Amino acid sequence: MSEPGKKQKIKPQTLRGFRDFLPDQMMAREQLIDIARSVYRSYGFAPIDTPALEYAEVLLGKGGEESDKQVFRFTDQGERDVAMRFDLTVPLARFAAQYVQELGIPFRRYHIAPVWRGERPARGRFREFMQCDFDTIGTLSNSADIETLFVINDLLEKIGIERFTIRVNNRKVLNGLLEKCGLQEHAVSILRSLDKLDKIGRDAVQAEMQEKAGIPAEGAARVLDMAQLKGKPSDVLSALDGMLAGSATGELGLANLRELFTSVDRCGWPEGRVILDVAIARGLDYYTGTIYETILGDLPEIGSVCSGGRYDNLAELFTSQQLPGVGASLGLDRMLAALEELGRTKKATTPAPVLVTMFESGRVADYLQMGRMLRMAGIGAEVYPEAKNIGKQMKYADRRGFRLCLIAGENEFAAGQWQIKDLTRGTQISVATLEVAAEISKILLAQE
RNA sequence: GUGGCUAUAGCUCAGUUGGUUAGAGCGCCAGAUUGUGGUUCUGGAAGUCGCCGGUUCGAACCCGGUUAGCCACCCCA
């Protein structure tokens, strides 16, 4: 069947749920990651990394059978039962248990890395995706919870989002409420239903609570009445005060929230930046205190772009040492999808602002030297590799989004000059070779 | 995991009740313009119609399977 001279080619294709990223997408991703990194570092979070592959027993059995089914798992060439990490929290637990002696507590780390889940892909859901976690472990102090909120705020501000709302709640408050209603043994099920309030509405949630948790209608209604308290944080807190009197857990959660909002009041943030929403619960069973969700003002339907919370004992499966913690995670893919939808992504596919064009093929050393001079001055520069006609090279520069072009032929070399062409404005000036770097710095600065 | 929809050029899509040589726009490459991008004009390359099989004289079109994508559930540590 095969024609002579035509070899059978392998079909280039990516695995279901896995993605390639082209330069324009990757530039946007790296830009976001750079922002996250710098914000995390500004609070003293230190970077760590862990292997993609772990012993299966380290990863499995942490979130029930359903979640275990989503783990990529296989036997390696040495007959070991291994699995790919499906989040960064379980590896952190193992890591903390293993190194707590040399790390010391409290310990703050950030971890930006891919994770893998064998889920069915859907919009914004992939089998390989990036998580950008930051956590403070080894302290029960509410101060860490408050700073977690600050980090989330800074992150969104630095990304350039003007309108967003961080919704805060506390699991202890929810548990206190359930305790007062005598429903605490159904907590997990009730909270899972409650979390859907935004999505499916009050009636559906109430029905689900009755059905799945098996609680009476009055109980479900009472929980919903309390969870739907709205208004100024101070008013909601006062209202809750009465409802929670006598529940030690509830009162503690309330005190933490009160302290948090006292700090928020001093931040001078726009009205509505941080709200108390008693209805948010987050699906995860392991949260035990403060919980966070971040909603974009211009794109609420996309869901939370940065969420997290406090947990009591991160590493209990690995060590008897108690390691409480609090942290959150930026949903990189969701945030990118949002920025794209808001038209906030740039078009450039080059990270360097300057293209040095090549005109005289006998002068390669001069062009390369100009590239080096610019880089030594801290200016990113690409030297076009062939002495093609200048129009071609400018077209290349234009398409990649370079801001400036450098041009020199025999005339310029004879005069010791270079032409600097500004692609954005269409202007062109002639500058002495030694002045080029300084002049370009000036132009780029003026364009900022 | 369940159900539904979709798959034609690099991208977005058209393609008559099944009929001979599968088209458009955009993009790409080349030329007009071996010293100046974006605009314009001219030309060109590029498709086993996702893949495998079936029905038929004949399949991009009908049928079955499969892979991938999208949507809704389930789930989301």
Coordinates of C-alpha atoms (C1' of nucleotides) in Angstrom, one line a residue:
Chain A
M1 CA 0.0 0.0 0.0
S2 CA 2.7 2.5 0.9
E3 CA 4.0 4.6 -1.9
P4 CA 7.7 4.5 -2.7
G5 CA 9.6 7.4 -1.1
K6 CA 6.7 8.1 1.3
K7 CA 7.3 6.8 4.8
Q8 CA 4.5 6.1 7.2
K9 CA 4.4 9.1 9.5
I10 CA 3.4 9.0 13.1
K11 CA 0.2 11.1 13.7
P12 CA 1.1 14.1 15.8
Q13 CA -1.4 14.3 18.5
T14 CA -1.9 15.0 22.2
L15 CA -3.5 12.8 24.8
R16 CA -7.1 13.4 25.9
G17 CA -7.2 16.2 28.5
F18 CA -3.5 17.1 27.9
R19 CA -2.5 20.3 26.2
D20 CA 0.3 22.0 24.2
F21 CA 0.9 25.6 24.7
L22 CA 2.1 27.9 21.9
P23 CA 4.3 30.9 22.6
D24 CA 1.4 33.4 23.0
Q25 CA -0.4 31.2 25.5
M26 CA 2.8 30.4 27.3
M27 CA 3.8 34.1 27.6
A28 CA 0.5 34.7 29.4
R29 CA 0.9 31.7 31.6
E30 CA 4.4 32.6 32.6
Q31 CA 3.4 36.2 33.3
L32 CA 0.7 35.0 35.7
I33 CA 3.1 32.6 37.4
D34 CA 5.7 35.3 37.8
I35 CA 3.2 37.5 39.5
A36 CA 2.1 34.7 41.8
R37 CA 5.7 33.9 42.7
S38 CA 6.6 37.5 43.5
V39 CA 3.5 38.0 45.7
Y40 CA 4.1 34.8 47.6
R41 CA 7.7 35.6 48.1
S42 CA 6.9 39.1 49.4
Y43 CA 5.1 37.4 52.3
G44 CA 8.0 35.1 53.0
F45 CA 6.7 32.0 51.4
A46 CA 9.6 29.9 50.2
P47 CA 9.5 27.7 47.0
I48 CA 9.6 23.9 47.2
D49 CA 9.1 21.1 44.7
T50 CA 8.3 17.4 45.0
P51 CA 8.3 14.6 42.5
A52 CA 5.5 14.1 40.0
L53 CA 5.5 10.4 41.0
E54 CA 4.9 9.1 44.5
Y55 CA 4.3 5.7 46.1
A56 CA 0.7 5.0 45.6
E57 CA 0.1 4.5 49.3
V58 CA 1.3 8.1 49.9
L59 CA -1.3 9.6 47.6
L60 CA -4.3 7.2 47.8
G61 CA -7.0 6.9 50.3
K62 CA -7.1 10.6 51.2
G63 CA -10.4 11.6 49.6
G64 CA -12.5 8.5 49.4
E65 CA -13.0 5.9 46.6
E66 CA -14.3 8.5 44.1
S67 CA -11.1 10.5 44.1
D68 CA -8.9 7.4 44.1
K69 CA -10.4 6.4 40.8
Q70 CA -9.1 9.7 39.3
V71 CA -5.5 9.0 40.1
F72 CA -3.1 8.0 37.4
R73 CA -1.6 4.9 38.8
F74 CA 0.7 2.1 37.5
T75 CA 3.5 -0.3 38.3
D76 CA 6.9 0.9 37.5
Q77 CA 9.8 -1.1 36.0
G78 CA 10.9 -2.0 39.5
E79 CA 7.5 -3.4 40.4
R80 CA 6.7 -0.5 42.6
D81 CA 3.1 0.6 42.9
V82 CA 3.3 4.3 42.0
A83 CA 0.9 7.2 41.3
M84 CA 1.0 10.7 39.9
R85 CA 0.2 13.5 42.3
F86 CA -3.3 14.8 41.9
D87 CA -2.8 17.9 44.0
L88 CA 0.0 19.7 45.9
T89 CA -1.5 19.3 49.3
V90 CA -1.0 15.6 49.9
P91 CA 2.7 15.9 48.7
L92 CA 3.0 18.8 51.1
A93 CA 1.7 16.6 53.9
R94 CA 4.3 13.9 53.2
F95 CA 7.0 16.6 52.7
A96 CA 6.2 18.3 56.0
A97 CA 6.2 15.1 57.9
Q98 CA 9.5 14.0 56.4
Y99 CA 11.4 17.3 56.9
V100 CA 9.6 19.1 59.7
Q101 CA 12.7 18.7 61.9
E102 CA 15.0 20.6 59.5
L103 CA 12.3 23.1 58.3
G104 CA 11.1 24.2 61.7
I105 CA 7.7 25.7 62.3
P106 CA 5.9 27.8 61.4
F107 CA 6.8 27.0 57.8
R108 CA 5.6 28.9 54.7
R109 CA 6.0 27.5 51.3
Y110 CA 4.6 28.0 47.8
H111 CA 4.5 25.3 45.2
I112 CA 3.7 26.0 41.6
A113 CA 3.6 22.8 39.6
P114 CA 1.4 20.5 37.4
V115 CA -0.9 17.9 38.8
W116 CA -2.7 15.1 37.0
R117 CA -6.2 13.7 37.4
G118 CA -7.9 11.1 35.2
E119 CA -11.1 13.0 35.2
R120 CA -13.3 13.4 32.2
P121 CA -12.2 16.7 30.6
A122 CA -14.7 19.5 30.3
R123 CA -14.4 23.3 29.8
G124 CA -11.7 24.5 32.1
R125 CA -11.0 21.0 33.3
F126 CA -8.0 19.0 32.1
R127 CA -6.1 15.9 33.0
E128 CA -2.9 17.9 33.4
F129 CA -3.1 21.3 35.0
M130 CA -1.1 23.7 37.1
Q131 CA -1.7 24.5 40.7
C132 CA -0.2 27.6 42.5
D133 CA -0.5 26.8 46.2
F134 CA 0.7 28.7 49.2
D135 CA 0.4 27.5 52.8
T136 CA 1.4 28.4 56.3
I137 CA 1.8 25.3 58.4
G138 CA 2.6 24.7 62.0
T139 CA 0.6 27.6 63.6
L140 CA -2.9 27.9 64.8
S141 CA -2.7 31.7 64.9
N142 CA -5.5 33.5 63.2
S143 CA -2.9 36.0 62.0
A144 CA -1.9 33.4 59.4
D145 CA -5.5 33.2 58.2
I146 CA -5.7 37.0 57.9
E147 CA -2.4 37.1 55.9
T148 CA -3.7 34.4 53.7
L149 CA -6.5 36.8 52.8
F150 CA -4.0 39.6 52.2
V151 CA -2.1 37.4 49.8
I152 CA -5.2 36.6 47.8
N153 CA -6.0 40.3 47.6
D154 CA -2.5 41.3 46.5
L155 CA -2.4 38.5 44.0
L156 CA -5.6 39.7 42.3
E157 CA -4.5 43.3 42.4
K158 CA -1.1 42.6 40.9
I159 CA -2.7 40.6 38.1
G160 CA -4.6 43.8 37.3
I161 CA -8.1 42.8 38.3
E162 CA -9.9 45.9 39.6
R163 CA -13.2 44.4 40.7
F164 CA -13.3 41.3 42.7
T165 CA -14.8 39.9 45.9
I166 CA -13.2 37.6 48.4
R167 CA -15.9 35.6 50.2
V168 CA -15.0 34.5 53.6
N169 CA -16.6 32.1 56.0
N170 CA -15.5 29.9 58.9
R171 CA -16.3 26.2 59.2
K172 CA -16.4 26.5 62.9
V173 CA -19.3 28.9 62.6
L174 CA -21.1 26.4 60.3
N175 CA -20.3 23.5 62.7
G176 CA -21.6 25.6 65.6
L177 CA -24.8 26.3 63.7
L178 CA -25.3 22.7 63.0
E179 CA -24.5 21.8 66.6
K180 CA -27.2 24.2 67.8
C181 CA -29.6 22.6 65.4
G182 CA -28.6 19.2 66.6
L183 CA -27.5 18.2 63.1
Q184 CA -23.8 17.9 63.5
E185 CA -23.6 14.3 62.7
H186 CA -24.8 15.1 59.2
A187 CA -22.3 17.9 58.8
V188 CA -20.4 16.6 55.8
S189 CA -23.5 15.9 53.7
I190 CA -25.2 19.1 54.7
L191 CA -22.3 21.3 53.9
R192 CA -21.8 19.6 50.5
S193 CA -25.3 20.5 49.7
L194 CA -25.1 24.0 51.1
D195 CA -22.1 24.7 48.9
K196 CA -24.4 24.4 45.8
L197 CA -26.6 27.2 47.0
D198 CA -25.4 29.6 44.3
K199 CA -25.7 27.1 41.6
I200 CA -29.0 25.4 42.1
G201 CA -30.9 27.7 44.5
R202 CA -32.4 27.5 47.9
D203 CA -35.3 25.1 47.2
A204 CA -33.1 22.5 45.5
V205 CA -30.5 22.7 48.2
Q206 CA -33.2 22.2 50.9
A207 CA -34.6 19.2 49.0
E208 CA -31.1 17.7 48.6
M209 CA -30.4 18.1 52.3
Q210 CA -33.6 16.3 53.2
E211 CA -32.9 13.6 50.8
K212 CA -29.2 13.0 51.1
A213 CA -28.6 13.9 54.7
G214 CA -32.0 12.6 55.8
I215 CA -32.8 15.6 58.0
P216 CA -36.3 17.0 58.5
A217 CA -37.5 20.0 56.5
E218 CA -37.5 22.4 59.5
G219 CA -33.8 21.5 60.1
A220 CA -32.8 22.2 56.6
A221 CA -34.8 25.4 56.5
R222 CA -33.3 26.6 59.7
V223 CA -29.7 25.9 58.4
L224 CA -30.6 27.8 55.2
D225 CA -32.1 30.7 57.1
M226 CA -28.9 31.2 59.0
A227 CA -26.6 30.5 56.0
Q228 CA -28.4 33.1 54.0
L229 CA -27.8 36.0 56.4
K230 CA -26.6 38.9 54.3
G231 CA -25.4 42.4 55.0
K232 CA -22.5 44.2 56.5
P233 CA -20.0 41.8 58.1
S234 CA -20.5 43.5 61.5
D235 CA -24.2 43.1 61.3
V236 CA -24.0 39.5 60.3
L237 CA -21.5 38.8 63.0
S238 CA -23.9 40.3 65.6
A239 CA -26.8 38.2 64.3
L240 CA -24.7 35.1 64.5
D241 CA -23.6 35.9 68.0
G242 CA -27.0 35.2 69.4
M243 CA -27.5 32.1 67.4
L244 CA -24.2 30.6 68.4
A245 CA -24.2 31.4 72.1
G246 CA -23.2 28.3 74.1
S247 CA -21.4 26.6 71.2
A248 CA -17.7 26.8 72.0
T249 CA -16.7 25.9 68.5
G250 CA -19.1 28.5 67.0
E251 CA -17.9 31.2 69.3
L252 CA -14.3 30.6 68.4
G253 CA -15.0 30.8 64.7
L254 CA -16.9 34.0 65.3
A255 CA -14.1 35.5 67.2
N256 CA -11.7 34.7 64.4
L257 CA -13.9 36.2 61.8
R258 CA -14.3 39.3 63.9
E259 CA -10.6 39.7 64.2
L260 CA -10.2 39.2 60.5
F261 CA -12.7 41.9 59.6
T262 CA -11.1 44.3 62.1
S263 CA -7.9 43.9 60.0
V264 CA -9.7 44.2 56.8
D265 CA -11.2 47.5 58.0
R266 CA -7.7 48.9 58.2
C267 CA -6.7 48.0 54.7
G268 CA -8.6 50.7 53.0
W269 CA -9.9 48.4 50.3
P270 CA -12.9 49.2 48.2
E271 CA -16.3 48.5 49.7
G272 CA -17.4 44.9 49.2
R273 CA -13.8 43.7 48.6
V274 CA -14.2 41.1 51.4
I275 CA -17.6 39.8 52.4
L276 CA -18.8 37.4 55.0
D277 CA -20.9 34.7 53.3
V278 CA -22.2 32.1 55.7
A279 CA -23.4 29.9 52.9
I280 CA -20.0 29.1 51.4
A281 CA -18.7 25.7 52.7
R282 CA -16.2 24.5 50.1
G283 CA -16.6 20.8 49.1
L284 CA -13.5 19.6 50.8
D285 CA -14.0 17.7 54.0
Y286 CA -10.7 18.7 55.6
Y287 CA -11.3 22.4 56.0
T288 CA -11.9 23.2 59.7
G289 CA -11.7 27.0 60.0
T290 CA -11.5 30.0 57.8
I291 CA -12.5 29.4 54.2
Y292 CA -12.0 31.6 51.1
E293 CA -13.4 32.0 47.7
T294 CA -12.6 34.7 45.2
I295 CA -15.1 35.9 42.6
L296 CA -14.4 38.3 39.7
G297 CA -16.7 41.3 39.6
D298 CA -16.9 41.2 35.8
L299 CA -17.1 37.4 35.4
P300 CA -18.8 35.9 38.4
E301 CA -20.1 32.9 36.4
I302 CA -16.6 31.5 35.9
G303 CA -16.5 30.6 39.6
S304 CA -13.8 31.0 42.2
V305 CA -10.4 31.8 40.9
C306 CA -8.6 31.6 44.2
S307 CA -9.8 29.5 47.1
G308 CA -8.5 27.8 50.2
G309 CA -8.9 27.5 53.9
R310 CA -7.6 26.3 57.3
Y311 CA -7.2 22.7 58.1
D312 CA -6.4 21.2 61.6
N313 CA -4.0 18.5 60.8
L314 CA -2.3 18.3 57.5
A315 CA 0.1 15.4 58.1
E316 CA -1.7 13.1 60.5
L317 CA -1.4 10.2 58.2
F318 CA 2.4 10.5 58.1
T319 CA 3.4 11.6 61.6
S320 CA 2.0 12.0 65.1
Q321 CA 3.2 15.5 65.2
Q322 CA 0.3 17.9 64.8
L323 CA 0.6 20.3 61.9
P324 CA -2.3 22.7 61.4
G325 CA -2.2 25.1 58.5
V326 CA -3.9 27.5 56.3
G327 CA -3.4 28.3 52.6
A328 CA -5.0 28.8 49.3
S329 CA -4.4 28.2 45.6
L330 CA -4.7 30.3 42.5
G331 CA -6.7 28.6 39.7
L332 CA -4.3 29.4 36.9
D333 CA -6.3 28.0 34.1
R334 CA -9.5 29.6 35.2
M335 CA -7.8 32.9 35.7
L336 CA -6.3 32.7 32.2
A337 CA -9.6 31.8 30.8
A338 CA -11.1 34.9 32.6
L339 CA -8.3 37.2 31.4
E340 CA -8.8 36.0 27.9
E341 CA -12.6 36.5 28.1
L342 CA -12.0 40.0 29.4
G343 CA -9.7 40.7 26.6
R344 CA -6.8 41.3 28.9
T345 CA -4.2 39.1 27.2
K346 CA -1.5 40.6 25.0
K347 CA -0.7 39.5 21.5
A348 CA 3.1 39.4 21.4
T349 CA 4.8 36.1 20.9
T350 CA 8.3 37.3 21.7
P351 CA 9.6 38.1 25.1
A352 CA 12.3 40.4 23.7
P353 CA 11.5 44.0 22.8
V354 CA 14.2 44.5 20.1
L355 CA 15.0 42.7 16.9
V356 CA 18.4 43.3 15.4
T357 CA 18.0 42.9 11.7
M358 CA 20.8 41.5 9.6
F359 CA 21.7 43.1 6.3
E360 CA 25.3 42.5 5.3
S361 CA 26.1 38.8 5.4
G362 CA 29.8 39.6 5.8
R363 CA 29.1 41.6 9.1
V364 CA 27.6 38.8 11.2
A365 CA 30.0 39.6 14.1
D366 CA 28.8 43.2 14.2
Y367 CA 25.1 42.2 14.4
L368 CA 25.8 39.6 17.1
Q369 CA 27.9 42.1 19.0
M370 CA 25.0 44.6 19.0
G371 CA 22.8 41.9 20.5
R372 CA 25.3 41.3 23.3
M373 CA 25.6 45.0 24.0
L374 CA 21.8 45.3 24.4
R375 CA 21.6 42.3 26.7
M376 CA 24.4 43.6 28.8
A377 CA 22.3 46.8 29.2
G378 CA 19.4 44.6 30.3
I379 CA 17.5 44.8 27.1
G380 CA 16.2 41.6 25.5
A381 CA 17.3 41.3 21.9
E382 CA 17.0 38.8 19.2
V383 CA 19.4 38.8 16.2
Y384 CA 17.7 37.8 13.0
P385 CA 19.8 34.8 11.7
E386 CA 19.8 35.5 8.0
A387 CA 20.7 38.4 5.8
K388 CA 17.3 38.4 4.0
N389 CA 15.8 41.5 2.5
I390 CA 14.9 44.0 5.1
G391 CA 11.2 44.0 4.4
K392 CA 11.0 40.3 5.3
Q393 CA 12.7 40.9 8.6
M394 CA 10.5 43.8 9.5
K395 CA 7.4 41.8 8.7
Y396 CA 8.8 39.1 11.0
A397 CA 9.3 41.7 13.7
D398 CA 5.9 43.1 13.3
R399 CA 4.2 39.7 13.5
R400 CA 6.0 38.7 16.6
G401 CA 5.3 41.9 18.4
F402 CA 8.8 43.4 18.7
R403 CA 8.7 47.0 19.6
L404 CA 11.9 48.2 18.0
C405 CA 14.1 47.2 15.1
L406 CA 17.8 47.9 14.7
I407 CA 19.1 48.3 11.2
A408 CA 22.6 48.8 9.8
G409 CA 24.1 48.3 6.4
E410 CA 27.4 49.5 4.9
N411 CA 26.3 53.2 5.1
E412 CA 25.7 53.0 8.8
F413 CA 28.8 50.9 9.5
A414 CA 30.9 53.5 7.6
A415 CA 29.4 56.3 9.8
G416 CA 29.5 54.3 13.0
Q417 CA 25.7 54.6 13.3
W418 CA 22.6 52.4 13.7
Q419 CA 19.0 53.0 12.7
I420 CA 16.5 52.5 15.4
K421 CA 13.0 52.0 14.1
D422 CA 10.0 52.2 16.4
L423 CA 7.5 49.7 15.1
T424 CA 4.6 51.1 17.1
R425 CA 5.0 54.7 16.0
G426 CA 6.7 54.1 12.6
T427 CA 9.4 56.6 13.5
Q428 CA 13.1 56.1 12.8
I429 CA 16.3 57.7 14.2
S430 CA 20.0 57.4 13.6
V431 CA 22.2 56.8 16.7
A432 CA 25.9 56.3 17.2
T433 CA 26.8 52.7 17.9
L434 CA 27.8 53.3 21.5
E435 CA 24.7 55.2 22.3
V436 CA 22.2 52.6 21.0
A437 CA 21.7 50.8 24.2
A438 CA 21.1 54.0 26.2
E439 CA 18.8 55.4 23.6
I440 CA 16.7 52.2 23.5
S441 CA 16.4 52.1 27.2
K442 CA 15.0 55.6 27.1
I443 CA 12.5 54.7 24.4
L444 CA 11.3 51.6 26.1
L445 CA 11.0 53.5 29.4
A446 CA 8.9 56.2 27.7
Q447 CA 6.6 53.5 26.3
E448 CA 5.8 51.9 29.6
Chain B
rG1 C1' -18.6 7.0 35.1
rU2 C1' -23.9 8.4 32.4
rG3 C1' -26.5 10.9 28.4
rG4 C1' -26.4 14.3 24.1
rC5 C1' -24.0 17.1 20.1
rU6 C1' -19.8 17.6 16.8
rA7 C1' -15.3 16.2 13.5
rU8 C1' -14.1 18.9 5.8
rA9 C1' -6.9 23.1 4.3
rG10 C1' -2.8 25.9 9.8
rC11 C1' -7.8 28.5 11.8
rU12 C1' -13.3 29.6 11.1
rC13 C1' -16.6 27.3 8.2
rA14 C1' -19.7 26.1 3.2
rG15 C1' -20.5 21.6 0.5
rU16 C1' -27.5 20.2 -3.3
rU17 C1' -32.1 13.6 -2.5
rG18 C1' -25.2 9.7 -2.5
rG19 C1' -22.6 11.3 -8.8
rU20 C1' -17.2 12.2 -11.7
rU21 C1' -12.0 17.6 -10.7
rA22 C1' -14.2 19.1 -2.5
rG23 C1' -14.7 25.2 -2.1
rA24 C1' -14.5 30.4 0.6
rG25 C1' -12.6 33.8 4.1
rC26 C1' -8.5 34.4 7.2
rG27 C1' -3.5 32.8 7.9
rC28 C1' 1.1 30.9 5.5
rC29 C1' 4.9 31.2 1.4
rA30 C1' 6.5 34.0 -3.0
rG31 C1' 6.5 38.4 -6.2
rA32 C1' 5.2 43.8 -7.1
rU33 C1' 9.6 46.1 -3.2
rU34 C1' 17.9 41.9 -2.5
rG35 C1' 17.6 49.5 2.4
rU36 C1' 12.1 49.5 5.7
rG37 C1' 6.7 46.2 8.8
rG38 C1' 1.2 47.1 9.3
rU39 C1' -2.4 48.7 3.9
rU40 C1' -3.0 47.1 -1.2
rC41 C1' -2.5 44.0 -5.7
rU42 C1' -0.9 39.3 -8.1
rG43 C1' 0.5 34.3 -7.8
rG44 C1' 1.5 29.7 -5.0
rA45 C1' 1.6 25.6 -1.6
rA46 C1' -1.4 23.0 1.4
rG47 C1' -7.0 18.0 2.2
rU48 C1' -6.0 9.7 2.3
rC49 C1' -13.2 15.0 4.2
rG50 C1' -10.6 12.3 12.3
rC51 C1' -9.6 6.8 12.0
rC52 C1' -11.4 1.6 10.9
rG53 C1' -15.0 -1.2 8.7
rG54 C1' -19.9 -1.9 6.2
rU55 C1' -24.0 -0.6 2.4
rU56 C1' -23.7 0.9 -2.9
rC57 C1' -22.0 0.7 -9.8
rG58 C1' -20.4 5.1 -6.9
rA59 C1' -19.7 7.7 0.0
rA60 C1' -17.4 14.1 2.7
rC61 C1' -22.8 12.7 2.6
rC62 C1' -26.1 6.6 4.7
rC63 C1' -24.9 2.6 8.8
rG64 C1' -21.7 0.4 12.8
rG65 C1' -17.4 0.9 15.6
rU66 C1' -13.4 3.8 17.4
rU67 C1' -10.6 8.3 18.8
rA68 C1' -10.8 13.4 20.0
rG69 C1' -13.5 17.9 21.2
rC70 C1' -17.9 20.5 23.2
rC71 C1' -22.5 20.6 26.4
rA72 C1' -25.4 18.6 30.6
rC73 C1' -25.1 15.3 34.9
rC74 C1' -21.7 12.6 38.6
rC75 C1' -17.4 14.0 41.0
rC76 C1' -13.9 17.8 42.1
rA77 C1' -9.0 15.9 48.3

